[in-house]
Coordinates of C-alpha atoms and ligand atoms in Angstrom, one line a residue:
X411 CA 98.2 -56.4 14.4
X412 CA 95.7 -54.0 14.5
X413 CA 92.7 -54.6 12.3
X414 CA 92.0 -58.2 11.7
X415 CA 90.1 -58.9 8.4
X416 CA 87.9 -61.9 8.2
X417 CA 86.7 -63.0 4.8
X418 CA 86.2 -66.1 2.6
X419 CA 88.2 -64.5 -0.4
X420 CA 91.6 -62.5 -0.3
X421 CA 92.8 -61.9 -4.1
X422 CA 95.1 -63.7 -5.3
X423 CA 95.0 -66.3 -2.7
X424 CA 91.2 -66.9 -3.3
X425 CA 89.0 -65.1 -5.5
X426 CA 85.6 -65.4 -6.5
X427 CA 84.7 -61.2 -7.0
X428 CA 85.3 -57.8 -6.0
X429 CA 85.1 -59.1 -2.2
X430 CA 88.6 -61.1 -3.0
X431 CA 89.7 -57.8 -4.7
X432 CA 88.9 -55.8 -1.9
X433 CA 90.2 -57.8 1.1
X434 CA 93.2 -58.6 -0.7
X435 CA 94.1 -54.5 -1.5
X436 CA 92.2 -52.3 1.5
X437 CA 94.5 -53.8 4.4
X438 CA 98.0 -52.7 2.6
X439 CA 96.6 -49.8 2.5
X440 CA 96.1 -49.8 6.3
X441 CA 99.2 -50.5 6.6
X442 CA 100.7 -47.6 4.9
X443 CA 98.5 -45.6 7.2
X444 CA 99.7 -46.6 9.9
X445 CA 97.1 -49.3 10.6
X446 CA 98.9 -52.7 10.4
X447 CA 96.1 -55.2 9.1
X448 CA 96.1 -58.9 8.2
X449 CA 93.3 -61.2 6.8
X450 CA 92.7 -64.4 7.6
X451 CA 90.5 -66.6 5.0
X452 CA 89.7 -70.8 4.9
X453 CA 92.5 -72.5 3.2
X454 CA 90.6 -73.7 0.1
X455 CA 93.1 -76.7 -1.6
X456 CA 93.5 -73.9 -4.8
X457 CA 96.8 -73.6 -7.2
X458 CA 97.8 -70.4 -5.3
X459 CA 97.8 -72.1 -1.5
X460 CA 99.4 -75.3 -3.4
X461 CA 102.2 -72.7 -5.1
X462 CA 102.9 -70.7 -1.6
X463 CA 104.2 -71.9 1.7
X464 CA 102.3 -71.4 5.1
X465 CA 103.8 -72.4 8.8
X466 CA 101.0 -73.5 11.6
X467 CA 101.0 -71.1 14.2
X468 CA 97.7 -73.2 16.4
X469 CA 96.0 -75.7 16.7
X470 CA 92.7 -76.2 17.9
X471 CA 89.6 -78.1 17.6
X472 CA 85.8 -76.7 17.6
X473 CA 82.9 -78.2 18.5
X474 CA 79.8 -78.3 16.0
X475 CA 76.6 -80.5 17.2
X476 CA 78.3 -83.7 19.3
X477 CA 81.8 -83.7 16.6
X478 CA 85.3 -82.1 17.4
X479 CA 86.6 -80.4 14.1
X480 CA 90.0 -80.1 14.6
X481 CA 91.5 -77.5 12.2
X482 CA 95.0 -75.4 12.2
X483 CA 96.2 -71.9 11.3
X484 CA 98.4 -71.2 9.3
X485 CA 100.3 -68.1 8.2
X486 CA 101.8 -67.5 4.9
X487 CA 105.5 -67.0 5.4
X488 CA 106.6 -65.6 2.1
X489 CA 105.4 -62.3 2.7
X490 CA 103.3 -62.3 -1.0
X491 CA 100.4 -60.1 -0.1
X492 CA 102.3 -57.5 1.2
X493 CA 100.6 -57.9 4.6
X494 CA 99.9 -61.4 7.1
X495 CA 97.9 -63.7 5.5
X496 CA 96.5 -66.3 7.8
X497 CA 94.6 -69.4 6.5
X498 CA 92.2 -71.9 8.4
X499 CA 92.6 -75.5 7.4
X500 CA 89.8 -77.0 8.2
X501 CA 89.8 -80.9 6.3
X502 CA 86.9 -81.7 5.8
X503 CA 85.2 -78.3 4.9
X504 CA 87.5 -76.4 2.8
X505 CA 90.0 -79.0 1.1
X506 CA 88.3 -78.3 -2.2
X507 CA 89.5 -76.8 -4.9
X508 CA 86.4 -74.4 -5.1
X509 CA 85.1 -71.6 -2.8
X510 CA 82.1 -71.9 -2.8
X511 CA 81.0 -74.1 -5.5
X512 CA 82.0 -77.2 -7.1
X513 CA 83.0 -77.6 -10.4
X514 CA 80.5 -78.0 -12.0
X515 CA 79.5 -74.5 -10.5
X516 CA 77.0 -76.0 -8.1
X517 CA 76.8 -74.5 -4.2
X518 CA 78.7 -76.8 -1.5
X519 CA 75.7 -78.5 0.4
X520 CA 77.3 -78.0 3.3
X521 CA 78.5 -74.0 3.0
X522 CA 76.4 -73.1 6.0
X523 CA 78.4 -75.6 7.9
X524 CA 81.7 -74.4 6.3
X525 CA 81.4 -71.3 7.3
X526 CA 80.4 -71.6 10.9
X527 CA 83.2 -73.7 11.1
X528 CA 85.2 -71.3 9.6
X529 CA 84.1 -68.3 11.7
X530 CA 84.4 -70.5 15.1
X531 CA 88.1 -71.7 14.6
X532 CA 88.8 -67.7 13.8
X533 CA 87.4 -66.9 17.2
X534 CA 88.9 -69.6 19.3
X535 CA 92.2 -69.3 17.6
X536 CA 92.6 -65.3 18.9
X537 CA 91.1 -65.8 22.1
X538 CA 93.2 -68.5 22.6
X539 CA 96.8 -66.6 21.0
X540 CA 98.5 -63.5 22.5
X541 CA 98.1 -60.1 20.6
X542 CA 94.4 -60.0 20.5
X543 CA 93.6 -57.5 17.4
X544 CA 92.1 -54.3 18.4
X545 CA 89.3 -54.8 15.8
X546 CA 87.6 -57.6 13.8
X547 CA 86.4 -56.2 10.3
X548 CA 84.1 -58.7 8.8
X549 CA 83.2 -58.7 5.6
X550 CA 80.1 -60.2 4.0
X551 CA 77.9 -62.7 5.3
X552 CA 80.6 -65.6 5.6
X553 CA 81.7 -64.0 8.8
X554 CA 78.3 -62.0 9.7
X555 CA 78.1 -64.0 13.0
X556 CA 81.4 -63.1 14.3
X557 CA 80.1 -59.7 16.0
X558 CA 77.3 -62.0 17.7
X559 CA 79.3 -64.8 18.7
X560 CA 82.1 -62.4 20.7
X561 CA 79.1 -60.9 22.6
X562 CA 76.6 -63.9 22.9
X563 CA 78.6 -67.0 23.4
X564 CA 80.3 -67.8 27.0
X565 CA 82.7 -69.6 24.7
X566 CA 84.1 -66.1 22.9
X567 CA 83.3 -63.8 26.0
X568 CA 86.6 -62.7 26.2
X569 CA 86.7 -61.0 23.1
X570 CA 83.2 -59.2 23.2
X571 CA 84.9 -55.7 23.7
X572 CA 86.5 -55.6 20.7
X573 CA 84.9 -53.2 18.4
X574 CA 83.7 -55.0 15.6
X575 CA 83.0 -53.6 11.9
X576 CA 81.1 -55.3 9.2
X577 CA 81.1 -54.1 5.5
X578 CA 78.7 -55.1 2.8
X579 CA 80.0 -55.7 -0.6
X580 CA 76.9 -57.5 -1.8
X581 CA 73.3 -57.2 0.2
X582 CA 72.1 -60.0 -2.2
X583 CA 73.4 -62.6 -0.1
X584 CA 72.1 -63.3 3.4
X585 CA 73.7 -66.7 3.8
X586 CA 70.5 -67.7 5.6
X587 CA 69.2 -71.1 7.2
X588 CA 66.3 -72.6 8.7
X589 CA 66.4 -72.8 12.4
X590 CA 66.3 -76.4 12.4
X591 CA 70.5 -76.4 11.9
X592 CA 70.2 -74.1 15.1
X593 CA 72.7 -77.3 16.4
X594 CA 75.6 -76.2 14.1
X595 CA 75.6 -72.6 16.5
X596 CA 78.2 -72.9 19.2
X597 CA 76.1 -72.3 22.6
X598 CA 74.8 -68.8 23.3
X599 CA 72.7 -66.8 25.7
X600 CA 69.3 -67.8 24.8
X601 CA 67.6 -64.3 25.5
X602 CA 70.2 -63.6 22.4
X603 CA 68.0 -66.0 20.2
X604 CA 65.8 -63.2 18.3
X605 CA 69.3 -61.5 17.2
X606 CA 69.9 -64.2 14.9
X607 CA 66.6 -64.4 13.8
X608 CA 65.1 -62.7 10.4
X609 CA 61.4 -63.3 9.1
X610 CA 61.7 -66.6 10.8
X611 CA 65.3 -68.0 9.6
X612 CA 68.7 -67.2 10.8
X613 CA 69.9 -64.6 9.2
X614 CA 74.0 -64.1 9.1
X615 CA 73.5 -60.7 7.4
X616 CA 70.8 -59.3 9.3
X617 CA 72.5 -60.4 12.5
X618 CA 75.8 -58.8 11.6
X619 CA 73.8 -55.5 10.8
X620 CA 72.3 -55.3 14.4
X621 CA 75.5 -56.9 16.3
X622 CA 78.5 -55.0 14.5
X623 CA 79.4 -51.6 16.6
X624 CA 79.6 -50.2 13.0
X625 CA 78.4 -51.3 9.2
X626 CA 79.5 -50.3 6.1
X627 CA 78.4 -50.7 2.3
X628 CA 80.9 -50.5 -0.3
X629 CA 79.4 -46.7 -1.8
X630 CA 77.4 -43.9 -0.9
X631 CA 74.6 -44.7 -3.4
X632 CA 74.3 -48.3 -2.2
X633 CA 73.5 -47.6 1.1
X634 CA 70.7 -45.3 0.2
X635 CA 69.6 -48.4 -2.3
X636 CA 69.6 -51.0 0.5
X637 CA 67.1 -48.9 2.3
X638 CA 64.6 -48.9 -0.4
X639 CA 65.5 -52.7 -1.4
X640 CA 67.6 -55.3 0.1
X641 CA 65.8 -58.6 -0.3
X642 CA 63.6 -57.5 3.0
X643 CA 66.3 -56.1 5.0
X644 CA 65.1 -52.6 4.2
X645 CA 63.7 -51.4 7.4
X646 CA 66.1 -53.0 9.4
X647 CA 68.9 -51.1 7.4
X648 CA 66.7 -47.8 7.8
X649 CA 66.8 -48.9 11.5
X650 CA 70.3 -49.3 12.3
X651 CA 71.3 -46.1 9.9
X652 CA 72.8 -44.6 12.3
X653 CA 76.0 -46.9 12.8
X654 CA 76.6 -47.3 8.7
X655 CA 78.7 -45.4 6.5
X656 CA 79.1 -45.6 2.5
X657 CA 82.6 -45.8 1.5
X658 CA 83.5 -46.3 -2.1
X659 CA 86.2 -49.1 -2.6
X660 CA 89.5 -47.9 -4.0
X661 CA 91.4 -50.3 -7.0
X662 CA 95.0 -51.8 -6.1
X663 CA 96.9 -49.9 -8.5
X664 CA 100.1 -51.7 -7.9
X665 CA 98.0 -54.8 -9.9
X666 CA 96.1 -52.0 -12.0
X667 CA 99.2 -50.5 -13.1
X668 CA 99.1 -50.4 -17.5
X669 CA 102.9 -49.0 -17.0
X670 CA 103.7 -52.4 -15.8
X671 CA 100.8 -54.6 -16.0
X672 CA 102.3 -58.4 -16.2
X673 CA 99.3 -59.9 -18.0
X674 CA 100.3 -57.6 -20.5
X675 CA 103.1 -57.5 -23.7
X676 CA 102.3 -54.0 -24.3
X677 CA 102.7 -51.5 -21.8
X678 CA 101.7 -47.7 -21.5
X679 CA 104.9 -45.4 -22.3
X680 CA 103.6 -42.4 -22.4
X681 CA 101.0 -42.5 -25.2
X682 CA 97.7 -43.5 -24.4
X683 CA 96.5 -44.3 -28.7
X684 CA 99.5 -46.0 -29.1
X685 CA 99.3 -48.2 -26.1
X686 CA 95.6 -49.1 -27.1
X687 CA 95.9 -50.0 -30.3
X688 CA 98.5 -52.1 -29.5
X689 CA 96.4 -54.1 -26.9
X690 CA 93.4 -54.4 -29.4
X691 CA 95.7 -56.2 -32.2
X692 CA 97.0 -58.6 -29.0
X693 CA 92.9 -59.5 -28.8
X694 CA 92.6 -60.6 -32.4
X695 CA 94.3 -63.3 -31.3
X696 CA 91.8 -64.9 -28.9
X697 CA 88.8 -63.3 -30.6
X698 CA 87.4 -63.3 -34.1
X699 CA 86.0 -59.4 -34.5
X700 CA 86.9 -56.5 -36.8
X701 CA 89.2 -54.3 -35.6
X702 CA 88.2 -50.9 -37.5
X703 CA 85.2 -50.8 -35.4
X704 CA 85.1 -49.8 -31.2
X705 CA 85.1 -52.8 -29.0
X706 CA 82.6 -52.8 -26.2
X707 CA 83.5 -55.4 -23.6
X708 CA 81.3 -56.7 -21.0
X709 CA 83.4 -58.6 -18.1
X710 CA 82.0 -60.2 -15.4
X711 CA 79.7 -63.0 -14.2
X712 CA 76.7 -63.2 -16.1
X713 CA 73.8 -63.1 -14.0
X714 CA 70.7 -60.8 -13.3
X715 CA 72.0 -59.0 -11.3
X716 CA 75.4 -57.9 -13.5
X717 CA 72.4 -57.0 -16.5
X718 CA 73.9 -60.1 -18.2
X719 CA 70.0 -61.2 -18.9
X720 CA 69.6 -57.8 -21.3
X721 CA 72.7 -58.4 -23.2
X722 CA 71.5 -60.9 -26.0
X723 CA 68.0 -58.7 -26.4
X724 CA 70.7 -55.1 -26.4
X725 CA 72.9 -57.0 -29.2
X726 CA 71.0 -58.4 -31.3
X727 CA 68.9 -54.6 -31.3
X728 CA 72.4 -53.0 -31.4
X729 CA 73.7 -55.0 -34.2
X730 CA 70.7 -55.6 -36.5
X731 CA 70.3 -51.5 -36.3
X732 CA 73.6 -51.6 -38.3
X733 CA 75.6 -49.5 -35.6
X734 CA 79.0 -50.1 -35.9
X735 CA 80.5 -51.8 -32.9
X736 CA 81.9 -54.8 -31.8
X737 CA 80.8 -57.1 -28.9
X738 CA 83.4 -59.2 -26.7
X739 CA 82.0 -60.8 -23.8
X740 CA 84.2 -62.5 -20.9
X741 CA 82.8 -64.3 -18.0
X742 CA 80.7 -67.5 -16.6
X743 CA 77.5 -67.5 -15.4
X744 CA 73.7 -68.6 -15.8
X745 CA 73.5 -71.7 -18.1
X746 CA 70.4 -70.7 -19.9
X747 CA 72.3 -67.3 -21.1
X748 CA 75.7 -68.4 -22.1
X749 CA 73.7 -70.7 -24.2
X750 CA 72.1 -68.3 -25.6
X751 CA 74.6 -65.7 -26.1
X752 CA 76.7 -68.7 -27.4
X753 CA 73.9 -69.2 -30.4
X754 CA 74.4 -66.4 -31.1
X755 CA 77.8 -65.8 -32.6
X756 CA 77.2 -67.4 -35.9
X757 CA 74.5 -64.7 -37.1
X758 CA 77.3 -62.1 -35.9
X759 CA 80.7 -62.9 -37.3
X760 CA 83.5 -60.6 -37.1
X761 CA 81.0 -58.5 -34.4
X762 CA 80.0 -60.5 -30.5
X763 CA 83.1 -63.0 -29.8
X764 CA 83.0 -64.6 -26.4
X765 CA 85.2 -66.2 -24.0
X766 CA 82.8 -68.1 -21.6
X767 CA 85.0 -68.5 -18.6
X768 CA 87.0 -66.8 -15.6
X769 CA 90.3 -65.3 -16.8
X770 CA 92.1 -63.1 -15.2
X771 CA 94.6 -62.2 -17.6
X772 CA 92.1 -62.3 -20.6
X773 CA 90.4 -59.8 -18.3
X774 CA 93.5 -57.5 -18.3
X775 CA 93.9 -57.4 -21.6
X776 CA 90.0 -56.8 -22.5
X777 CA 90.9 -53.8 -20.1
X778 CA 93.7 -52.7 -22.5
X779 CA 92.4 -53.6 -25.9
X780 CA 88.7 -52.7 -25.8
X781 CA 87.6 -49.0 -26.1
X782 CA 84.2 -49.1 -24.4
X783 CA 83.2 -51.5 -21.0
X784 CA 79.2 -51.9 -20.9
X785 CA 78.1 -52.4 -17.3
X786 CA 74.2 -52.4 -17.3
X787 CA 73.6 -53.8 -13.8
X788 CA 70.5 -53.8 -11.5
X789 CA 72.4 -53.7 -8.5
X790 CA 76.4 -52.7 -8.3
X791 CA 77.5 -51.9 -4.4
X792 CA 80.8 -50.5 -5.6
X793 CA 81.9 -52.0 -9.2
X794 CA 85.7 -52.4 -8.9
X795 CA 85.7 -52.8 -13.3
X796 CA 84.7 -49.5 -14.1
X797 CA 87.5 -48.2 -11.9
X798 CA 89.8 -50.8 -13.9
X799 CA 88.5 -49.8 -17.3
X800 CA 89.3 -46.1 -16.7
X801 CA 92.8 -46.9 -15.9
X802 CA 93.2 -48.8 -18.9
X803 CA 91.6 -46.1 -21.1
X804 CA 88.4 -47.7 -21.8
X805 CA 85.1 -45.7 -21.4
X806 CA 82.8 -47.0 -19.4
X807 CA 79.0 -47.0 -20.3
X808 CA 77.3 -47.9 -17.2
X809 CA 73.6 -48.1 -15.6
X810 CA 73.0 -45.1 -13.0
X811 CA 72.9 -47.3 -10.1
X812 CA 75.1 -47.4 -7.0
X813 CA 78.8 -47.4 -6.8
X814 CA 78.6 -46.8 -11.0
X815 CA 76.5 -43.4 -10.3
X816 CA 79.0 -42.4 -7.5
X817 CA 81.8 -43.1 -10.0
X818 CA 81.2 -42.5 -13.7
X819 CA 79.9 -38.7 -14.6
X820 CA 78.4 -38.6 -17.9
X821 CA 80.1 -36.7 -20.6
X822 CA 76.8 -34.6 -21.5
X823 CA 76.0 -33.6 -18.0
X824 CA 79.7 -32.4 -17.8
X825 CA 81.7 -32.1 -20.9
X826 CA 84.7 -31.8 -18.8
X827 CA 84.5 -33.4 -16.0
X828 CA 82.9 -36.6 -17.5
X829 CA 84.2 -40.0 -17.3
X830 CA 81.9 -42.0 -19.4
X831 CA 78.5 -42.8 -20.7
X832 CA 75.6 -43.6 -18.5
X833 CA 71.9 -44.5 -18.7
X834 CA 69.0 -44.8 -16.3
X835 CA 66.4 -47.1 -16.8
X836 CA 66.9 -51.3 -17.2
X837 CA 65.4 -51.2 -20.5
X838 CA 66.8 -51.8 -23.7
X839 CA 65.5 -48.6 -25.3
X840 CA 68.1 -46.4 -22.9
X841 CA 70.7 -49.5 -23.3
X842 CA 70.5 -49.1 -27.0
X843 CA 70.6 -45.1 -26.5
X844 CA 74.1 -45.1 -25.1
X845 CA 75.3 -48.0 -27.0
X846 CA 74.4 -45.0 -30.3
X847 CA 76.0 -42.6 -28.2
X848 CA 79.3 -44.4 -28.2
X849 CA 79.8 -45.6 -31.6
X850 CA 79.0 -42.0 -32.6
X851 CA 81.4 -40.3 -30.2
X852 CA 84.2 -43.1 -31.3
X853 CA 83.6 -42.6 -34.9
X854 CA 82.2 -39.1 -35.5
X855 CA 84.0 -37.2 -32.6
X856 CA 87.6 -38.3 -32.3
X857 CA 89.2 -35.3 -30.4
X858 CA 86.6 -35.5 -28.0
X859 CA 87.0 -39.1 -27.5
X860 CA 90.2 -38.7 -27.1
X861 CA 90.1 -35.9 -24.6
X862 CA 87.7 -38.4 -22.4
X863 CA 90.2 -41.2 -22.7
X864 CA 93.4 -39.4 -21.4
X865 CA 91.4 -37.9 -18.6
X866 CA 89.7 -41.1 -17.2
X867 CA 93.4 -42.5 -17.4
X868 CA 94.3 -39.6 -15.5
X869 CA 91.4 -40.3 -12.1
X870 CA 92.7 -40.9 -8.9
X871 CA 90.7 -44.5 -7.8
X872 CA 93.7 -44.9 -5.2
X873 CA 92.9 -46.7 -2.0
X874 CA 94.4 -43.9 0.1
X875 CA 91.3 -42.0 0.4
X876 CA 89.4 -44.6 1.2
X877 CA 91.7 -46.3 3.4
X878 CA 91.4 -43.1 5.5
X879 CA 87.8 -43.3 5.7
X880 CA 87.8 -46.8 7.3
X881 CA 90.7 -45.2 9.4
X882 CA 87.9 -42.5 10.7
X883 CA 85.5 -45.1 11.6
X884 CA 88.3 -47.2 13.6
X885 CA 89.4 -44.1 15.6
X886 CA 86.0 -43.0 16.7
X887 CA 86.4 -46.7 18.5
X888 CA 88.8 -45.5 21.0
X889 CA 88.4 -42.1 21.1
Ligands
GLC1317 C1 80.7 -57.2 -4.8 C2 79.8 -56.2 -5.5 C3 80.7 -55.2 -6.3 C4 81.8 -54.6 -5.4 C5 82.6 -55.7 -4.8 C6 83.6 -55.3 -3.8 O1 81.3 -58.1 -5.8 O2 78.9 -56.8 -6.4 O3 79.9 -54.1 -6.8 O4 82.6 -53.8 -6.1 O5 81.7 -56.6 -4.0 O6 83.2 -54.5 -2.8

């Protein structure tokens, strides 16, 4: 192996977000270039590790504070992700059915813990096995501290030449912690100390951005965004500019496939209308809404940073203006809004239904059946469900904001190259403005809708371009 990805999600064997999409499509990719790549994730007690069979392949024990955590890899042995899928069984830490919340959707109290853990069994396990991988790819701050522990702790030494790239899918999340749980850190060279440090906390994310030989962010647009804001990482990132790259995630079009989709009844043969329609009856039954009118779906998790927080204000303007569209909304989030969006449905029948909950296959479907996705983020790295909508032949109408404005051309800047509808400012005046724009291109400009569907089924969001990209950066390594 190669390139070893290390990541606390791998779709489907754990998925939380586009990180779990991501890590579970780039390394088959890699593979078909020529790369051979595996992932290696925390065995979380899920349905899909309970459904699949693993073999241990080590077993070791790590040593956090004065306790031994003993803790065993695994590897899955039915081949089901197309590439080696290695788990950590830690008991203790990750024999929970969440990743990184309980049920009741609070944070573990112990996920700084978790994931040191996590990160420390990775390490000892491949300094301890033959076929050390030629490079750790770390992705997020769950596994920031892997480039500082192979070059700062005696323990990991003999791995510090491997070349180490780290790739941000969401600059939100630091993963930070006071320095008083300095004890959970295995031992390291204390001149190293002010590498893990960050306005006065240990920083995961900052201290991957200085350690890694290389860092990544999941689009163009998004790095140039981190620069101006990243929770106060901003001049650290304008700092270490030199060693990052933007590279726009691809979509795994063996899953995305409407051909052959198998969360779906209906699937595309040929003719895009025919196929659509088809999928929009199949939502009538799971949502109350009339048909006639164009869905706009919003999927995802419903938190400030998605937009979620304009939605009730944009629908309530939208609907009570009397334009003619429907509202289906899928996805869990803030308690405070689903309430709200949930009080809402009575004043609206037949035009906002909701489904307040993770589904994937309700997800696929939306994809199918609706004919509009709304995407109004604040912050979007990449945004793997545009790419998804445009496959499925819905329109997206996104915020100009990073991996949406490197992926959606509006259809008035460029009548024939556009791929949907977007809008610039967080407001609900310019929300409103391309909600307007949508119902009027659906009802009053069929040709051209139609024109703008077939071609946005037509795009290319293939990994393989991508995948070459990261290919680039791995080369320049060893060259
Ligand atoms: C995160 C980002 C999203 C990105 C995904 C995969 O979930 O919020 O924009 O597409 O990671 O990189």
């Amino acid at each position: 192996m190669k390139v070893l990805h290390i990541s606390a999600e791998c779709y489907p064997a754990a998925k939380a977000g586009g990180l779990g999409d991501v890590v579970g499509s780039l390394p088959k990719y890699l593979n078909k270039a020529g790369w051979p790549a595996g992932v290696v994730i925390p065995k979380y007690r899920s349905k899909w590790m309970e459904e699949n069979k693993f073999s241990p392949i080590f077993k070791g024990a790590i040593r956090i504070h004065n306790y031994y955590i003993p803790y065993i890899i695994e590897k899955e042995i039915g081949d089901a992700l197309g590439f080696p899928l290695f788990v950590v069984d830690i008991p203790g830490k990750f024999d929970r059915s969440g990743i990184y919340n309980d049920a009741s959707g609070r944070g573990y109290e112990d996920n700084v813990e978790r994931y040191i853990a996590f990160q420390m069994a990775v390490l000892q396990w491949i300094s301890g096995s033959p076929g050390t991988p030629s490079i750790l790819h770390c992705h997020d701050h769950h596994s920031g501290l892997i480039p500082f522990f192979i070059k700062h702790c005696p323990d990991f030494k003999s791995l510090g030449k491997i070349p180490t790239v780290f790739t941000i899918h969401n600059g939100e999340y630091h993963g930070s912690f006071g320095w008083q749980n300095l004890y959970l850190l295995p031992w390291f060279e204390q001149g190293a100390r002010g590498i893990l440090d960050w306005n006065n906390a240990i920083n995961p994310l900052a201290t991957a951005i200085k350690t890694a030989w290389r860092f990544t962010t999941v689009s163009k647009s998004y790095l140039e965004e981190l620069k101006e804001w990243s929770n106060g990482l901003e001049w650290l990132i304008q700092h270490e500019q030199y060693k990052s790259v933007g590279i726009l995630n691809g979509i795994d079009t063996q899953v995305w496939d409407p051909a052959t989709d198998s969360y779906l009844i209906h699937h595309l043969k040929g003719d895009p209308t025919s196929f659509k329609n088809k999928n929009k009856q199949v939502l009538s039954r799971r949502f109350v809404f009339d048909s006639r009118l164009p869905v706009i779906a919003f999927i995802g998790r419903l938190v400030r940073e998605k937009g979620a927080d304009l939605l009730p204000d944009l629908i309530s303007k939208v609907l009570d203006n009397r334009t003619k569209v429907v509202f289906l909304i899928l996805g869990t989030g803030e308690e405070a809004l689903m309430d709200r969006l949930w009080s809402m449905k009575r004043y609206y029948p037949d035009r906002l239904d909701l489904a307040l909950e993770y589904n994937e296959e309700l997800a696929h479907q939306l994809y199918a059946g609706s004919d509009f996705l709304l995407m109004p983020s604040r912050v979007e790295p990449c945004g793997l469900n545009q790419m998804y909508a445009m496959r499925y032949g819905t329109i997206p109408i996104v915020r100009s904001v990073g991996g949406l404005k490197d992926t959606v051309v509006d259809i008035d800047r460029d009548p024939e190259n556009g791929s949907g509808i977007r809008f610039d400012d967080f407001n609900l005046e310019d929300g409103q403005r391309a909600i307007s724009r949508a119902a009027v291109l659906y009802a009053k400009q069929k040709t051209q809708f139609e024109h703008l569907r077939n071609r946005i089924m037509a795009l290319d969001y293939s990994w393989e371009e991508s995948a070459a990209n990261y290919i680039q950066i791995y080369k320049q390594f060893f060259s």
